[in-house]
Amino acid sequence: MIFLDNASTTSPCGDIGKILDIACRSYYNPSALYGEALKVKNMLEDARKEIANLLGADKSEIYFTSCATESNNWAYEKGIKNKKGNIVVSASEHASGYESAMAQKSKGVDVRFAALNKDGSIDEDDLFDKIDENTCFVSVIHCSNETGTLNDIASIVKKIRSVNPKIVIHSDGVQAFLKYDYNIKELGVDLYSISAHKIGGLKGIGALFIKKGLNIAPLIVGGGQEFGARSGTENVAGILSFAQAAKHFKQNYDRDMIIKMRKYMISELMPLNVKINGNQKAESILSVTIPGIKAEILQHMLSDKGVLIGLGSACSSRSRNNRVLSAIGLDQKEIEGSIRISFGIENDMKQIIAATDILKTEINDLRGNMR
Ligand code: PLP
């Protein structure tokens, strides 16, 4: 199989066996007070330190959650402190951000969606038209999971702060974490969501960065784990895998190679009269609209040939609608003819050349059959 759906998930990296072994043999509850349990607690704290260092955060600013979906839910549910104010959210949020915003709307919060530019980036004129003195929360995704377009969060945050310094600013960093060189302090956000399984960690573990000094109430209450902010006995294997994967990903993510693979695929596909969605500078994600085909059928044909690709986000693939592609101007027919190819650290040029050949053949076959 040539796996080109790395934005949906990635294969677990490193010594997962060792981690599972630790979780099985050192199964003690990290909150217990005997020595064996304290050793587990220390391992968790080392993992927190690793993630914090890679993000440029303090270890006390990292709160482990069950996934980035939970991190996003938490950010919206508790980061919006004044439910009488308004919130401004980019139109390119992942389903977990969008649905969190809609949940707030159903509770009576004034939710304003900021439009996108044709390249998938946030339309800053529209964003700042919508922000006013009653805005209490803004969320702008860092890297789009649909188009790979990167928003300039540092610059957006600076501008928001100059308009209204009290606004709580969140960004979904799931597709950006470790793929770009940045430091959370430079971004300037208050809240930032990340997920392990997008960078080679196990599924079911994420984190929310909460800037020191910002007090947000817990979403999940109980035994007071995670400094009292997120209760529930810790997912030891998940957390250890997150830290190990993050370290491995940082060392092995070859950005130049990712760009080279993407460029090669684009150059080979362009003669087939396809349209590339998103920004020229997008890197690990390639969204392509292929006129005259149904992407779902193409996906099946490719899978039969051993090439796995996505159709927009894995979460939105259950519904034919694609909110984000629609927001950048694609019509329904174009959306149904759009695929998402996403590159990862396990891919190499040999795979990309082979996958591109198969892709071109299948597109031509499908177009022939649909004529
Ligand atoms: N945010 C973005 C941008 C994503 O791509 C995803 C996963 O597809 C998520 C959030 C949700 O992450 P998780 O699977 O950890 O809940």
CSV table of C-alpha atoms and ligand atoms in Angstrom, one decimal:
chain,number,residue,atom,x,y,z
A,1,MET,CA,0.0,0.0,0.0
A,2,ILE,CA,1.2,3.5,-0.7
A,3,PHE,CA,-0.4,5.6,2.0
A,4,LEU,CA,-1.2,9.2,0.9
A,5,ASP,CA,-3.8,10.1,3.5
A,6,ASN,CA,-1.5,11.3,6.2
A,7,ALA,CA,-3.7,14.2,7.1
A,8,SER,CA,-6.3,11.7,8.3
A,9,THR,CA,-3.9,9.7,10.4
A,10,THR,CA,-0.3,8.4,10.4
A,11,SER,CA,1.2,5.0,11.1
A,12,PRO,CA,2.5,4.8,14.7
A,13,CYS,CA,6.3,5.4,14.8
A,14,GLY,CA,9.1,4.3,17.0
A,15,ASP,CA,9.0,1.6,19.6
A,16,ILE,CA,5.3,1.3,20.3
A,17,GLY,CA,5.9,-2.2,21.7
A,18,LYS,CA,8.1,-0.8,24.4
A,19,ILE,CA,5.5,1.8,25.3
A,20,LEU,CA,2.7,-0.9,25.5
A,21,ASP,CA,5.0,-3.0,27.6
A,22,ILE,CA,5.5,-0.1,30.0
A,23,ALA,CA,1.7,0.5,30.1
A,24,CYS,CA,1.2,-3.2,30.9
A,25,ARG,CA,4.0,-3.8,33.4
A,26,SER,CA,3.9,-0.4,35.0
A,27,TYR,CA,0.1,-0.3,35.1
A,28,TYR,CA,-0.1,1.7,38.3
A,29,ASN,CA,-2.4,4.7,38.5
A,30,PRO,CA,-0.2,7.8,38.2
A,31,SER,CA,-2.1,9.5,40.9
A,32,ALA,CA,-1.3,6.8,43.5
A,33,LEU,CA,1.4,7.7,46.1
A,34,TYR,CA,3.6,4.6,46.2
A,35,GLY,CA,6.9,4.5,44.4
A,36,GLU,CA,6.0,2.4,41.4
A,37,ALA,CA,3.1,4.8,40.6
A,38,LEU,CA,5.4,7.8,41.1
A,39,LYS,CA,7.7,6.4,38.4
A,40,VAL,CA,4.8,6.3,36.0
A,41,LYS,CA,3.8,9.9,37.0
A,42,ASN,CA,7.4,11.0,36.3
A,43,MET,CA,7.3,9.4,32.8
A,44,LEU,CA,4.1,11.3,32.1
A,45,GLU,CA,5.8,14.5,33.2
A,46,ASP,CA,8.8,13.9,31.0
A,47,ALA,CA,6.4,13.4,28.1
A,48,ARG,CA,4.7,16.7,28.9
A,49,LYS,CA,8.1,18.4,29.0
A,50,GLU,CA,9.0,17.0,25.6
A,51,ILE,CA,5.7,18.2,24.0
A,52,ALA,CA,6.1,21.6,25.7
A,53,ASN,CA,9.7,22.0,24.5
A,54,LEU,CA,8.8,21.2,20.9
A,55,LEU,CA,6.0,23.7,21.1
A,56,GLY,CA,8.1,26.3,22.9
A,57,ALA,CA,5.7,26.3,25.8
A,58,ASP,CA,6.1,25.8,29.5
A,59,LYS,CA,5.3,22.3,30.7
A,60,SER,CA,2.5,23.7,32.9
A,61,GLU,CA,0.8,25.0,29.8
A,62,ILE,CA,0.2,21.5,28.3
A,63,TYR,CA,-2.9,19.6,29.2
A,64,PHE,CA,-3.4,16.2,27.8
A,65,THR,CA,-6.9,15.4,26.4
A,66,SER,CA,-8.4,12.4,24.7
A,67,CYS,CA,-7.9,13.9,21.2
A,68,ALA,CA,-7.9,17.3,19.4
A,69,THR,CA,-11.6,17.1,19.0
A,70,GLU,CA,-11.8,17.3,22.8
A,71,SER,CA,-9.3,20.1,22.9
A,72,ASN,CA,-11.3,22.1,20.4
A,73,ASN,CA,-14.6,21.4,22.3
A,74,TRP,CA,-12.9,22.5,25.5
A,75,ALA,CA,-11.5,25.7,24.0
A,76,TYR,CA,-14.9,26.8,22.7
A,77,GLU,CA,-17.0,25.6,25.6
A,78,LYS,CA,-14.9,27.1,28.3
A,79,GLY,CA,-12.8,29.7,26.4
A,80,ILE,CA,-15.9,31.7,25.7
A,81,LYS,CA,-16.4,33.3,29.0
A,82,ASN,CA,-19.0,36.0,28.1
A,83,LYS,CA,-21.8,34.1,26.5
A,84,LYS,CA,-23.5,37.4,25.8
A,85,GLY,CA,-20.6,38.5,23.6
A,86,ASN,CA,-19.9,37.3,20.1
A,87,ILE,CA,-17.3,34.9,18.7
A,88,VAL,CA,-15.6,35.0,15.3
A,89,VAL,CA,-14.6,31.7,13.8
A,90,SER,CA,-12.9,31.1,10.4
A,91,ALA,CA,-14.9,29.3,7.8
A,92,SER,CA,-12.1,26.7,7.4
A,93,GLU,CA,-12.3,25.1,10.8
A,94,HIS,CA,-12.2,21.3,11.1
A,95,ALA,CA,-15.6,19.7,12.0
A,96,SER,CA,-14.7,19.6,15.7
A,97,GLY,CA,-14.2,23.4,15.7
A,98,TYR,CA,-17.2,24.1,13.4
A,99,GLU,CA,-19.6,21.9,15.4
A,100,SER,CA,-18.3,23.4,18.7
A,101,ALA,CA,-19.1,26.9,17.3
A,102,MET,CA,-22.6,25.7,16.2
A,103,ALA,CA,-23.1,24.2,19.7
A,104,GLN,CA,-22.5,27.7,21.1
A,105,LYS,CA,-24.8,29.2,18.6
A,106,SER,CA,-27.6,26.9,19.7
A,107,LYS,CA,-27.0,28.2,23.2
A,108,GLY,CA,-27.7,31.7,22.0
A,109,VAL,CA,-24.1,32.9,21.4
A,110,ASP,CA,-23.7,35.3,18.4
A,111,VAL,CA,-21.4,33.2,16.2
A,112,ARG,CA,-19.9,34.9,13.2
A,113,PHE,CA,-18.0,33.0,10.5
A,114,ALA,CA,-15.2,34.8,8.7
A,115,ALA,CA,-15.0,34.2,5.0
A,116,LEU,CA,-12.0,32.6,3.2
A,117,ASN,CA,-10.0,33.8,0.3
A,118,LYS,CA,-10.0,31.7,-2.9
A,119,ASP,CA,-6.6,30.2,-1.8
A,120,GLY,CA,-8.2,28.9,1.4
A,121,SER,CA,-6.6,31.4,3.8
A,122,ILE,CA,-8.8,33.5,6.0
A,123,ASP,CA,-10.1,36.7,4.5
A,124,GLU,CA,-8.6,39.2,7.0
A,125,ASP,CA,-10.8,42.1,5.9
A,126,ASP,CA,-13.9,40.0,6.7
A,127,LEU,CA,-12.4,38.8,9.9
A,128,PHE,CA,-11.7,42.3,11.2
A,129,ASP,CA,-15.1,43.5,9.9
A,130,LYS,CA,-16.7,40.9,12.2
A,131,ILE,CA,-14.6,41.6,15.3
A,132,ASP,CA,-15.9,44.3,17.5
A,133,GLU,CA,-15.8,45.5,21.1
A,134,ASN,CA,-18.2,42.7,22.1
A,135,THR,CA,-16.0,39.9,20.6
A,136,CYS,CA,-14.8,37.6,23.3
A,137,PHE,CA,-13.3,34.7,21.4
A,138,VAL,CA,-11.7,34.2,18.0
A,139,SER,CA,-10.6,30.9,16.4
A,140,VAL,CA,-8.6,30.6,13.3
A,141,ILE,CA,-7.2,27.2,12.1
A,142,HIS,CA,-3.4,27.3,11.7
A,143,CYS,CA,-3.1,24.9,8.7
A,144,SER,CA,-6.2,23.8,6.8
A,145,ASN,CA,-6.9,20.0,6.9
A,146,GLU,CA,-8.7,20.4,3.5
A,147,THR,CA,-6.3,22.5,1.4
A,148,GLY,CA,-3.1,22.6,3.5
A,149,THR,CA,-3.2,26.4,3.4
A,150,LEU,CA,-1.4,28.0,6.3
A,151,ASN,CA,-2.8,31.1,8.0
A,152,ASP,CA,-0.3,33.6,9.4
A,153,ILE,CA,-1.5,33.2,13.0
A,154,ALA,CA,1.3,35.4,14.5
A,155,SER,CA,0.3,38.4,12.4
A,156,ILE,CA,-3.5,37.8,12.8
A,157,VAL,CA,-3.1,37.6,16.6
A,158,LYS,CA,-1.1,40.8,16.7
A,159,LYS,CA,-3.8,42.6,14.8
A,160,ILE,CA,-6.6,41.2,17.0
A,161,ARG,CA,-4.7,42.2,20.1
A,162,SER,CA,-4.4,45.8,18.8
A,163,VAL,CA,-8.2,45.9,18.2
A,164,ASN,CA,-9.3,44.3,21.5
A,165,PRO,CA,-6.6,42.8,23.8
A,166,LYS,CA,-9.2,41.0,25.9
A,167,ILE,CA,-10.2,38.5,23.2
A,168,VAL,CA,-9.3,34.9,23.9
A,169,ILE,CA,-7.6,33.5,20.8
A,170,HIS,CA,-7.6,29.9,19.8
A,171,SER,CA,-6.0,28.1,16.9
A,172,ASP,CA,-6.4,24.5,15.8
A,173,GLY,CA,-2.8,23.5,15.2
A,174,VAL,CA,-3.3,19.8,14.4
A,175,GLN,CA,-2.1,19.9,10.8
A,176,ALA,CA,0.7,22.5,11.5
A,177,PHE,CA,2.3,21.0,14.6
A,178,LEU,CA,6.0,20.1,13.9
A,179,LYS,CA,5.5,20.6,10.1
A,180,TYR,CA,6.5,24.3,10.3
A,181,ASP,CA,9.1,26.2,12.3
A,182,TYR,CA,7.3,28.2,14.9
A,183,ASN,CA,7.1,28.8,18.5
A,184,ILE,CA,3.8,29.1,20.4
A,185,LYS,CA,5.1,32.3,22.0
A,186,GLU,CA,5.6,33.8,18.6
A,187,LEU,CA,2.1,32.8,17.5
A,188,GLY,CA,0.8,34.6,20.6
A,189,VAL,CA,-2.4,32.5,20.9
A,190,ASP,CA,-4.1,31.7,24.2
A,191,LEU,CA,-5.2,28.2,23.3
A,192,TYR,CA,-3.8,25.8,20.8
A,193,SER,CA,-5.0,22.2,19.9
A,194,ILE,CA,-2.8,19.4,18.8
A,195,SER,CA,-3.2,15.6,18.2
A,196,ALA,CA,-0.8,12.7,18.5
A,197,HIS,CA,-2.0,10.5,15.7
A,198,LYS,CA,-1.3,13.0,13.0
A,199,ILE,CA,2.4,12.8,13.8
A,200,GLY,CA,3.0,9.1,14.4
A,201,GLY,CA,1.5,8.8,17.9
A,202,LEU,CA,-1.3,6.5,19.0
A,203,LYS,CA,-4.9,7.5,18.4
A,204,GLY,CA,-7.0,8.8,21.3
A,205,ILE,CA,-4.5,11.3,22.7
A,206,GLY,CA,-4.3,15.1,22.2
A,207,ALA,CA,-3.4,18.2,24.1
A,208,LEU,CA,-4.6,21.7,24.6
A,209,PHE,CA,-2.0,24.4,25.2
A,210,ILE,CA,-3.4,27.0,27.6
A,211,LYS,CA,-1.3,30.1,28.0
A,212,LYS,CA,-0.1,30.7,31.6
A,213,GLY,CA,-2.4,33.2,33.3
A,214,LEU,CA,-5.5,32.2,31.3
A,215,ASN,CA,-7.9,30.4,33.6
A,216,ILE,CA,-10.4,28.3,31.8
A,217,ALA,CA,-12.8,25.9,33.6
A,218,PRO,CA,-12.4,22.2,33.0
A,219,LEU,CA,-14.6,20.5,30.4
A,220,ILE,CA,-14.3,17.2,32.2
A,221,VAL,CA,-14.5,17.2,36.0
A,222,GLY,CA,-13.7,14.5,38.5
A,223,GLY,CA,-10.5,13.4,40.2
A,224,GLY,CA,-8.6,16.6,39.3
A,225,GLN,CA,-5.8,15.1,37.1
A,226,GLU,CA,-3.9,17.4,34.7
A,227,PHE,CA,-3.4,20.1,37.4
A,228,GLY,CA,-7.2,20.0,38.2
A,229,ALA,CA,-8.1,21.0,34.6
A,230,ARG,CA,-8.9,17.7,32.9
A,231,SER,CA,-10.0,14.8,35.0
A,232,GLY,CA,-9.8,11.2,34.2
A,233,THR,CA,-7.0,8.7,34.8
A,234,GLU,CA,-4.3,9.4,32.3
A,235,ASN,CA,-3.9,7.5,29.0
A,236,VAL,CA,-0.3,6.5,29.9
A,237,ALA,CA,0.5,4.6,26.6
A,238,GLY,CA,-1.1,7.4,24.6
A,239,ILE,CA,0.9,10.2,26.3
A,240,LEU,CA,4.2,8.3,26.1
A,241,SER,CA,3.6,7.6,22.4
A,242,PHE,CA,2.7,11.3,21.8
A,243,ALA,CA,6.1,12.4,23.2
A,244,GLN,CA,8.0,9.7,21.4
A,245,ALA,CA,6.3,10.4,18.1
A,246,ALA,CA,6.7,14.1,18.4
A,247,LYS,CA,10.5,13.7,18.9
A,248,HIS,CA,10.7,11.3,16.1
A,249,PHE,CA,8.6,13.4,13.8
A,250,LYS,CA,10.7,16.5,14.5
A,251,GLN,CA,13.9,14.6,13.6
A,252,ASN,CA,12.5,12.9,10.5
A,253,TYR,CA,10.1,15.4,8.9
A,254,ASP,CA,11.9,16.5,5.7
A,255,ARG,CA,10.0,19.5,4.6
A,256,ASP,CA,12.1,19.9,1.4
A,257,MET,CA,11.2,16.3,0.5
A,258,ILE,CA,7.5,16.9,1.2
A,259,ILE,CA,7.6,20.0,-1.0
A,260,LYS,CA,9.4,18.1,-3.8
A,261,MET,CA,6.9,15.2,-3.7
A,262,ARG,CA,3.9,17.7,-3.9
A,263,LYS,CA,5.5,19.6,-6.7
A,264,TYR,CA,6.2,16.5,-8.7
A,265,MET,CA,2.6,15.3,-8.4
A,266,ILE,CA,1.3,18.7,-9.4
A,267,SER,CA,3.5,18.9,-12.4
A,268,GLU,CA,2.4,15.5,-13.6
A,269,LEU,CA,-1.3,16.2,-12.9
A,270,MET,CA,-1.6,19.6,-14.5
A,271,PRO,CA,-1.6,18.4,-18.1
A,272,LEU,CA,-4.7,16.4,-17.2
A,273,ASN,CA,-6.5,19.7,-16.8
A,274,VAL,CA,-7.0,19.5,-13.0
A,275,LYS,CA,-7.4,22.4,-10.6
A,276,ILE,CA,-5.2,22.7,-7.5
A,277,ASN,CA,-7.2,24.1,-4.5
A,278,GLY,CA,-5.5,26.1,-1.9
A,279,ASN,CA,-2.4,28.2,-1.6
A,280,GLN,CA,0.8,27.7,-3.7
A,281,LYS,CA,2.7,27.5,-0.4
A,282,ALA,CA,0.7,24.6,1.0
A,283,GLU,CA,3.0,21.7,1.7
A,284,SER,CA,1.9,18.4,3.1
A,285,ILE,CA,-1.7,18.5,1.7
A,286,LEU,CA,-2.6,18.6,-1.9
A,287,SER,CA,-6.3,19.2,-2.8
A,288,VAL,CA,-7.1,18.6,-6.4
A,289,THR,CA,-10.3,19.0,-8.4
A,290,ILE,CA,-10.4,16.7,-11.4
A,291,PRO,CA,-13.1,17.6,-13.8
A,292,GLY,CA,-15.1,14.7,-15.3
A,293,ILE,CA,-14.6,12.3,-12.5
A,294,LYS,CA,-16.3,11.2,-9.3
A,295,ALA,CA,-13.7,11.3,-6.6
A,296,GLU,CA,-15.3,8.6,-4.6
A,297,ILE,CA,-15.1,6.1,-7.5
A,298,LEU,CA,-11.5,7.2,-8.2
A,299,GLN,CA,-10.7,6.6,-4.5
A,300,HIS,CA,-12.0,3.0,-4.8
A,301,MET,CA,-10.1,2.4,-8.0
A,302,LEU,CA,-6.9,3.6,-6.5
A,303,SER,CA,-7.4,1.6,-3.4
A,304,ASP,CA,-7.7,-1.5,-5.5
A,305,LYS,CA,-4.3,-0.6,-7.0
A,306,GLY,CA,-2.8,-0.1,-3.6
A,307,VAL,CA,-2.9,3.7,-3.4
A,308,LEU,CA,-4.8,5.2,-0.5
A,309,ILE,CA,-5.9,8.8,-0.8
A,310,GLY,CA,-8.5,11.0,0.9
A,311,LEU,CA,-11.6,12.9,-0.2
A,312,GLY,CA,-11.3,16.0,1.8
A,313,SER,CA,-11.2,15.4,5.5
A,314,ALA,CA,-11.9,11.9,6.7
A,315,CYS,CA,-14.6,13.4,9.0
A,316,SER,CA,-16.4,15.2,6.2
A,317,SER,CA,-16.1,12.3,3.8
A,318,ARG,CA,-19.2,10.8,5.4
A,319,SER,CA,-21.2,13.7,4.0
A,320,ARG,CA,-20.8,14.7,0.4
A,321,ASN,CA,-20.9,18.3,1.4
A,322,ASN,CA,-17.6,19.9,2.0
A,323,ARG,CA,-18.0,23.2,3.9
A,324,VAL,CA,-14.5,24.4,3.4
A,325,LEU,CA,-14.2,23.7,-0.4
A,326,SER,CA,-17.5,25.3,-0.8
A,327,ALA,CA,-16.3,28.4,1.1
A,328,ILE,CA,-13.4,28.8,-1.4
A,329,GLY,CA,-15.9,28.8,-4.2
A,330,LEU,CA,-16.1,25.2,-5.5
A,331,ASP,CA,-19.6,24.1,-6.7
A,332,GLN,CA,-21.1,20.7,-5.8
A,333,LYS,CA,-19.8,19.0,-8.9
A,334,GLU,CA,-16.3,20.2,-8.3
A,335,ILE,CA,-16.5,19.1,-4.7
A,336,GLU,CA,-17.6,15.6,-5.8
A,337,GLY,CA,-14.6,15.6,-8.2
A,338,SER,CA,-12.0,16.6,-5.5
A,339,ILE,CA,-9.4,14.4,-3.8
A,340,ARG,CA,-7.0,15.1,-1.0
A,341,ILE,CA,-3.5,13.7,-1.1
A,342,SER,CA,-1.5,14.2,2.0
A,343,PHE,CA,2.2,13.4,2.3
A,344,GLY,CA,4.0,12.0,5.4
A,345,ILE,CA,7.4,11.0,6.7
A,346,GLU,CA,7.0,7.5,5.5
A,347,ASN,CA,6.6,8.5,1.8
A,348,ASP,CA,9.5,8.7,-0.6
A,349,MET,CA,9.9,9.8,-4.2
A,350,LYS,CA,9.8,6.2,-5.5
A,351,GLN,CA,6.3,5.8,-4.0
A,352,ILE,CA,5.2,9.2,-5.3
A,353,ILE,CA,6.3,8.4,-8.9
A,354,ALA,CA,4.5,5.0,-8.7
A,355,ALA,CA,1.4,6.5,-7.2
A,356,THR,CA,1.3,9.4,-9.7
A,357,ASP,CA,1.5,6.9,-12.6
A,358,ILE,CA,-1.4,4.9,-11.2
A,359,LEU,CA,-3.4,8.1,-10.5
A,360,LYS,CA,-2.9,9.3,-14.1
A,361,THR,CA,-4.0,6.0,-15.6
A,362,GLU,CA,-7.0,5.7,-13.3
A,363,ILE,CA,-8.1,9.3,-14.1
A,364,ASN,CA,-7.9,8.7,-17.8
A,365,ASP,CA,-9.8,5.4,-17.5
A,366,LEU,CA,-12.5,6.9,-15.4
A,367,ARG,CA,-12.9,9.9,-17.7
A,368,GLY,CA,-13.1,7.5,-20.7
A,369,ASN,CA,-15.8,5.4,-18.9
A,370,MET,CA,-17.8,8.5,-17.8
A,371,ARG,CA,-17.9,10.0,-21.3
B,1,PLP,N1,-8.4,19.5,13.8
B,1,PLP,C1,-7.9,19.2,12.6
B,1,PLP,C2,-7.3,20.3,11.7
B,1,PLP,C3,-7.8,17.9,12.1
B,1,PLP,O1,-7.3,17.6,10.9
B,1,PLP,C4,-8.3,16.8,13.0
B,1,PLP,C5,-8.3,15.4,12.5
B,1,PLP,O2,-8.7,15.2,11.4
B,1,PLP,C6,-8.8,17.2,14.2
B,1,PLP,C7,-8.8,18.5,14.6
B,1,PLP,C8,-9.4,16.1,15.2
B,1,PLP,O3,-8.3,15.4,15.7
B,1,PLP,P1,-8.6,14.1,16.6
B,1,PLP,O4,-8.7,13.0,15.6
B,1,PLP,O5,-7.4,14.0,17.5
B,1,PLP,O6,-9.8,14.3,17.4
